[in-house]
Amino acid sequence: MVATQSDLDQILDKIASLSLDDEEMLLHIIRQRHIERKRDQILKDSRETMRAYNKDLVKRGSVSDLMKDLESD
């Protein structure tokens, strides 16, 4: 879901009407949810990487090998 500017303005107006304690609690909840989403993305990415590795779809080599490969493109 993509929030429009109007949606964000409404959300910010509602946040502005909260008490400082409630706003602090909201910040904590949002921070924790953001951390969880990042963890979920890392887990998803690592699973995809391991699948590719197990199927031998990845290249292996040194940094020099990588640089040579990049220069040849």
mmCIF file of N, CA and C in Angstrom:
data_model
loop_
_atom_site.group_PDB
_atom_site.id
_atom_site.type_symbol
_atom_site.label_atom_id
_atom_site.label_comp_id
_atom_site.label_asym_id
_atom_site.label_seq_id
_atom_site.Cartn_x
_atom_site.Cartn_y
_atom_site.Cartn_z
ATOM 1 N N MET A 1 0.838 -1.174 0.000
ATOM 2 C CA MET A 1 0.000 0.000 0.000
ATOM 3 C C MET A 1 0.884 1.238 0.000
ATOM 4 N N VAL A 2 0.591 2.150 -0.877
ATOM 5 C CA VAL A 2 1.335 3.399 -0.966
ATOM 6 C C VAL A 2 0.459 4.520 -0.418
ATOM 7 N N ALA A 3 0.980 5.200 0.579
ATOM 8 C CA ALA A 3 0.225 6.302 1.189
ATOM 9 C C ALA A 3 0.398 7.557 0.340
ATOM 10 N N THR A 4 -0.677 8.260 0.152
ATOM 11 C CA THR A 4 -0.607 9.536 -0.567
ATOM 12 C C THR A 4 -0.188 10.634 0.399
ATOM 13 N N GLN A 5 0.147 11.784 -0.147
ATOM 14 C CA GLN A 5 0.526 12.917 0.706
ATOM 15 C C GLN A 5 -0.619 13.282 1.646
ATOM 16 N N SER A 6 -1.839 13.194 1.128
ATOM 17 C CA SER A 6 -3.012 13.492 1.954
ATOM 18 C C SER A 6 -3.117 12.513 3.123
ATOM 19 N N ASP A 7 -2.883 11.221 2.834
ATOM 20 C CA ASP A 7 -2.908 10.210 3.908
ATOM 21 C C ASP A 7 -1.860 10.525 4.959
ATOM 22 N N LEU A 8 -0.655 10.850 4.503
ATOM 23 C CA LEU A 8 0.425 11.152 5.445
ATOM 24 C C LEU A 8 0.113 12.395 6.267
ATOM 25 N N ASP A 9 -0.463 13.396 5.623
ATOM 26 C CA ASP A 9 -0.843 14.602 6.358
ATOM 27 C C ASP A 9 -1.858 14.288 7.445
ATOM 28 N N GLN A 10 -2.829 13.448 7.122
ATOM 29 C CA GLN A 10 -3.842 13.070 8.107
ATOM 30 C C GLN A 10 -3.207 12.308 9.268
ATOM 31 N N ILE A 11 -2.301 11.408 8.941
ATOM 32 C CA ILE A 11 -1.628 10.634 9.983
ATOM 33 C C ILE A 11 -0.817 11.564 10.881
ATOM 34 N N LEU A 12 -0.077 12.477 10.266
ATOM 35 C CA LEU A 12 0.735 13.407 11.054
ATOM 36 C C LEU A 12 -0.121 14.321 11.924
ATOM 37 N N ASP A 13 -1.268 14.722 11.420
ATOM 38 C CA ASP A 13 -2.188 15.538 12.229
ATOM 39 C C ASP A 13 -2.681 14.759 13.435
ATOM 40 N N LYS A 14 -2.991 13.483 13.227
ATOM 41 C CA LYS A 14 -3.452 12.661 14.355
ATOM 42 C C LYS A 14 -2.341 12.463 15.371
ATOM 43 N N ILE A 15 -1.122 12.253 14.882
ATOM 44 C CA ILE A 15 0.007 12.086 15.793
ATOM 45 C C ILE A 15 0.222 13.359 16.608
ATOM 46 N N ALA A 16 0.084 14.497 15.968
ATOM 47 C CA ALA A 16 0.279 15.773 16.658
ATOM 48 C C ALA A 16 -0.730 15.968 17.786
ATOM 49 N N SER A 17 -1.867 15.307 17.686
ATOM 50 C CA SER A 17 -2.885 15.471 18.727
ATOM 51 C C SER A 17 -2.681 14.517 19.905
ATOM 52 N N LEU A 18 -1.713 13.619 19.801
ATOM 53 C CA LEU A 18 -1.446 12.673 20.889
ATOM 54 C C LEU A 18 -0.714 13.358 22.033
ATOM 55 N N SER A 19 -0.837 12.772 23.199
ATOM 56 C CA SER A 19 -0.027 13.233 24.327
ATOM 57 C C SER A 19 1.426 12.826 24.062
ATOM 58 N N LEU A 20 2.352 13.445 24.756
ATOM 59 C CA LEU A 20 3.763 13.097 24.572
ATOM 60 C C LEU A 20 4.033 11.629 24.899
ATOM 61 N N ASP A 21 3.389 11.125 25.942
ATOM 62 C CA ASP A 21 3.572 9.718 26.307
ATOM 63 C C ASP A 21 3.066 8.794 25.207
ATOM 64 N N ASP A 22 1.885 9.110 24.674
ATOM 65 C CA ASP A 22 1.330 8.278 23.597
ATOM 66 C C ASP A 22 2.184 8.360 22.335
ATOM 67 N N GLU A 23 2.692 9.550 22.062
ATOM 68 C CA GLU A 23 3.554 9.715 20.885
ATOM 69 C C GLU A 23 4.843 8.902 21.062
ATOM 70 N N GLU A 24 5.388 8.923 22.262
ATOM 71 C CA GLU A 24 6.591 8.140 22.556
ATOM 72 C C GLU A 24 6.319 6.645 22.383
ATOM 73 N N MET A 25 5.163 6.183 22.855
ATOM 74 C CA MET A 25 4.793 4.782 22.705
ATOM 75 C C MET A 25 4.640 4.431 21.220
ATOM 76 N N LEU A 26 4.016 5.314 20.463
ATOM 77 C CA LEU A 26 3.841 5.108 19.031
ATOM 78 C C LEU A 26 5.196 5.008 18.329
ATOM 79 N N LEU A 27 6.116 5.892 18.676
ATOM 80 C CA LEU A 27 7.456 5.844 18.096
ATOM 81 C C LEU A 27 8.138 4.512 18.384
ATOM 82 N N HIS A 28 7.996 4.045 19.608
ATOM 83 C CA HIS A 28 8.584 2.754 19.991
ATOM 84 C C HIS A 28 7.973 1.621 19.164
ATOM 85 N N ILE A 29 6.674 1.612 19.028
ATOM 86 C CA ILE A 29 5.989 0.565 18.255
ATOM 87 C C ILE A 29 6.428 0.608 16.796
ATOM 88 N N ILE A 30 6.475 1.788 16.222
ATOM 89 C CA ILE A 30 6.882 1.915 14.817
ATOM 90 C C ILE A 30 8.326 1.461 14.648
ATOM 91 N N ARG A 31 9.191 1.845 15.568
ATOM 92 C CA ARG A 31 10.595 1.439 15.506
ATOM 93 C C ARG A 31 10.714 -0.091 15.557
ATOM 94 N N GLN A 32 9.974 -0.722 16.454
ATOM 95 C CA GLN A 32 10.038 -2.186 16.584
ATOM 96 C C GLN A 32 9.499 -2.878 15.331
ATOM 97 N N ARG A 33 8.413 -2.359 14.784
ATOM 98 C CA ARG A 33 7.854 -2.935 13.560
ATOM 99 C C ARG A 33 8.825 -2.794 12.399
ATOM 100 N N HIS A 34 9.495 -1.656 12.330
ATOM 101 C CA HIS A 34 10.475 -1.431 11.266
ATOM 102 C C HIS A 34 11.632 -2.426 11.388
ATOM 103 N N ILE A 35 12.110 -2.632 12.601
ATOM 104 C CA ILE A 35 13.180 -3.602 12.841
ATOM 105 C C ILE A 35 12.735 -4.991 12.401
ATOM 106 N N GLU A 36 11.513 -5.373 12.743
ATOM 107 C CA GLU A 36 10.994 -6.696 12.354
ATOM 108 C C GLU A 36 10.902 -6.839 10.842
ATOM 109 N N ARG A 37 10.442 -5.794 10.165
ATOM 110 C CA ARG A 37 10.346 -5.841 8.704
ATOM 111 C C ARG A 37 11.730 -5.990 8.085
ATOM 112 N N LYS A 38 12.718 -5.287 8.635
ATOM 113 C CA LYS A 38 14.081 -5.412 8.126
ATOM 114 C C LYS A 38 14.604 -6.831 8.360
ATOM 115 N N ARG A 39 14.335 -7.403 9.528
ATOM 116 C CA ARG A 39 14.757 -8.781 9.810
ATOM 117 C C ARG A 39 14.107 -9.756 8.842
ATOM 118 N N ASP A 40 12.813 -9.568 8.606
ATOM 119 C CA ASP A 40 12.106 -10.439 7.656
ATOM 120 C C ASP A 40 12.719 -10.346 6.265
ATOM 121 N N GLN A 41 13.090 -9.129 5.848
ATOM 122 C CA GLN A 41 13.699 -8.951 4.525
ATOM 123 C C GLN A 41 15.071 -9.611 4.470
ATOM 124 N N ILE A 42 15.844 -9.482 5.528
ATOM 125 C CA ILE A 42 17.159 -10.128 5.581
ATOM 126 C C ILE A 42 17.002 -11.640 5.493
ATOM 127 N N LEU A 43 16.033 -12.194 6.220
ATOM 128 C CA LEU A 43 15.783 -13.629 6.182
ATOM 129 C C LEU A 43 15.381 -14.073 4.783
ATOM 130 N N LYS A 44 14.491 -13.334 4.154
ATOM 131 C CA LYS A 44 14.058 -13.660 2.796
ATOM 132 C C LYS A 44 15.239 -13.625 1.831
ATOM 133 N N ASP A 45 16.032 -12.567 1.916
ATOM 134 C CA ASP A 45 17.197 -12.436 1.043
ATOM 135 C C ASP A 45 18.196 -13.571 1.259
ATOM 136 N N SER A 46 18.424 -13.924 2.521
ATOM 137 C CA SER A 46 19.391 -14.987 2.800
ATOM 138 C C SER A 46 18.891 -16.338 2.298
ATOM 139 N N ARG A 47 17.592 -16.581 2.399
ATOM 140 C CA ARG A 47 17.040 -17.830 1.866
ATOM 141 C C ARG A 47 17.189 -17.892 0.349
ATOM 142 N N GLU A 48 16.929 -16.779 -0.333
ATOM 143 C CA GLU A 48 17.103 -16.736 -1.787
ATOM 144 C C GLU A 48 18.567 -16.969 -2.156
ATOM 145 N N THR A 49 19.462 -16.366 -1.396
ATOM 146 C CA THR A 49 20.887 -16.536 -1.650
ATOM 147 C C THR A 49 21.300 -17.992 -1.450
ATOM 148 N N MET A 50 20.817 -18.610 -0.392
ATOM 149 C CA MET A 50 21.172 -20.008 -0.135
ATOM 150 C C MET A 50 20.604 -20.935 -1.208
ATOM 151 N N ARG A 51 19.381 -20.651 -1.689
ATOM 152 C CA ARG A 51 18.811 -21.451 -2.777
ATOM 153 C C ARG A 51 19.699 -21.349 -4.020
ATOM 154 N N ALA A 52 20.094 -20.141 -4.357
ATOM 155 C CA ALA A 52 20.956 -19.941 -5.525
ATOM 156 C C ALA A 52 22.298 -20.638 -5.321
ATOM 157 N N TYR A 53 22.848 -20.549 -4.132
ATOM 158 C CA TYR A 53 24.116 -21.201 -3.825
ATOM 159 C C TYR A 53 23.988 -22.714 -3.946
ATOM 160 N N ASN A 54 22.926 -23.261 -3.372
ATOM 161 C CA ASN A 54 22.725 -24.717 -3.409
ATOM 162 C C ASN A 54 22.466 -25.231 -4.823
ATOM 163 N N LYS A 55 21.920 -24.386 -5.697
ATOM 164 C CA LYS A 55 21.689 -24.768 -7.092
ATOM 165 C C LYS A 55 22.901 -24.442 -7.960
ATOM 166 N N ASP A 56 23.960 -23.987 -7.326
ATOM 167 C CA ASP A 56 25.205 -23.634 -8.011
ATOM 168 C C ASP A 56 24.991 -22.533 -9.044
ATOM 169 N N LEU A 57 24.160 -21.560 -8.691
ATOM 170 C CA LEU A 57 23.866 -20.450 -9.587
ATOM 171 C C LEU A 57 24.680 -19.199 -9.266
ATOM 172 N N VAL A 58 25.629 -19.343 -8.372
ATOM 173 C CA VAL A 58 26.442 -18.201 -7.983
ATOM 174 C C VAL A 58 27.877 -18.407 -8.445
ATOM 175 N N LYS A 59 28.563 -17.311 -8.690
ATOM 176 C CA LYS A 59 29.971 -17.379 -9.052
ATOM 177 C C LYS A 59 30.797 -17.298 -7.786
ATOM 178 N N ARG A 60 31.917 -17.993 -7.812
ATOM 179 C CA ARG A 60 32.832 -17.943 -6.672
ATOM 180 C C ARG A 60 34.171 -17.417 -7.169
ATOM 181 N N GLY A 61 34.872 -16.738 -6.288
ATOM 182 C CA GLY A 61 36.189 -16.258 -6.647
ATOM 183 C C GLY A 61 36.672 -15.189 -5.703
ATOM 184 N N SER A 62 37.806 -14.663 -6.051
ATOM 185 C CA SER A 62 38.430 -13.621 -5.236
ATOM 186 C C SER A 62 37.907 -12.251 -5.663
ATOM 187 N N VAL A 63 38.338 -11.246 -4.952
ATOM 188 C CA VAL A 63 37.977 -9.875 -5.321
ATOM 189 C C VAL A 63 38.560 -9.561 -6.694
ATOM 190 N N SER A 64 39.763 -10.041 -6.945
ATOM 191 C CA SER A 64 40.386 -9.831 -8.263
ATOM 192 C C SER A 64 39.542 -10.447 -9.363
ATOM 193 N N ASP A 65 39.022 -11.658 -9.106
ATOM 194 C CA ASP A 65 38.143 -12.310 -10.083
ATOM 195 C C ASP A 65 36.895 -11.479 -10.333
ATOM 196 N N LEU A 66 36.345 -10.932 -9.271
ATOM 197 C CA LEU A 66 35.157 -10.090 -9.392
ATOM 198 C C LEU A 66 35.459 -8.852 -10.225
ATOM 199 N N MET A 67 36.562 -8.200 -9.942
ATOM 200 C CA MET A 67 36.925 -6.991 -10.671
ATOM 201 C C MET A 67 37.142 -7.286 -12.156
ATOM 202 N N LYS A 68 37.795 -8.401 -12.460
ATOM 203 C CA LYS A 68 38.003 -8.795 -13.867
ATOM 204 C C LYS A 68 36.667 -9.048 -14.546
ATOM 205 N N ASP A 69 35.759 -9.723 -13.830
ATOM 206 C CA ASP A 69 34.447 -10.024 -14.378
ATOM 207 C C ASP A 69 33.660 -8.735 -14.653
ATOM 208 N N LEU A 70 33.738 -7.790 -13.722
ATOM 209 C CA LEU A 70 33.034 -6.512 -13.899
ATOM 210 C C LEU A 70 33.614 -5.701 -15.053
ATOM 211 N N GLU A 71 34.922 -5.739 -15.194
ATOM 212 C CA GLU A 71 35.574 -4.987 -16.278
ATOM 213 C C GLU A 71 35.261 -5.575 -17.634
ATOM 214 N N SER A 72 34.986 -6.881 -17.706
ATOM 215 C CA SER A 72 34.731 -7.522 -18.994
ATOM 216 C C SER A 72 33.302 -7.273 -19.499
ATOM 217 N N ASP A 73 32.438 -6.739 -18.659
ATOM 218 C CA ASP A 73 31.045 -6.471 -19.092
ATOM 219 C C ASP A 73 30.921 -5.243 -19.916
#
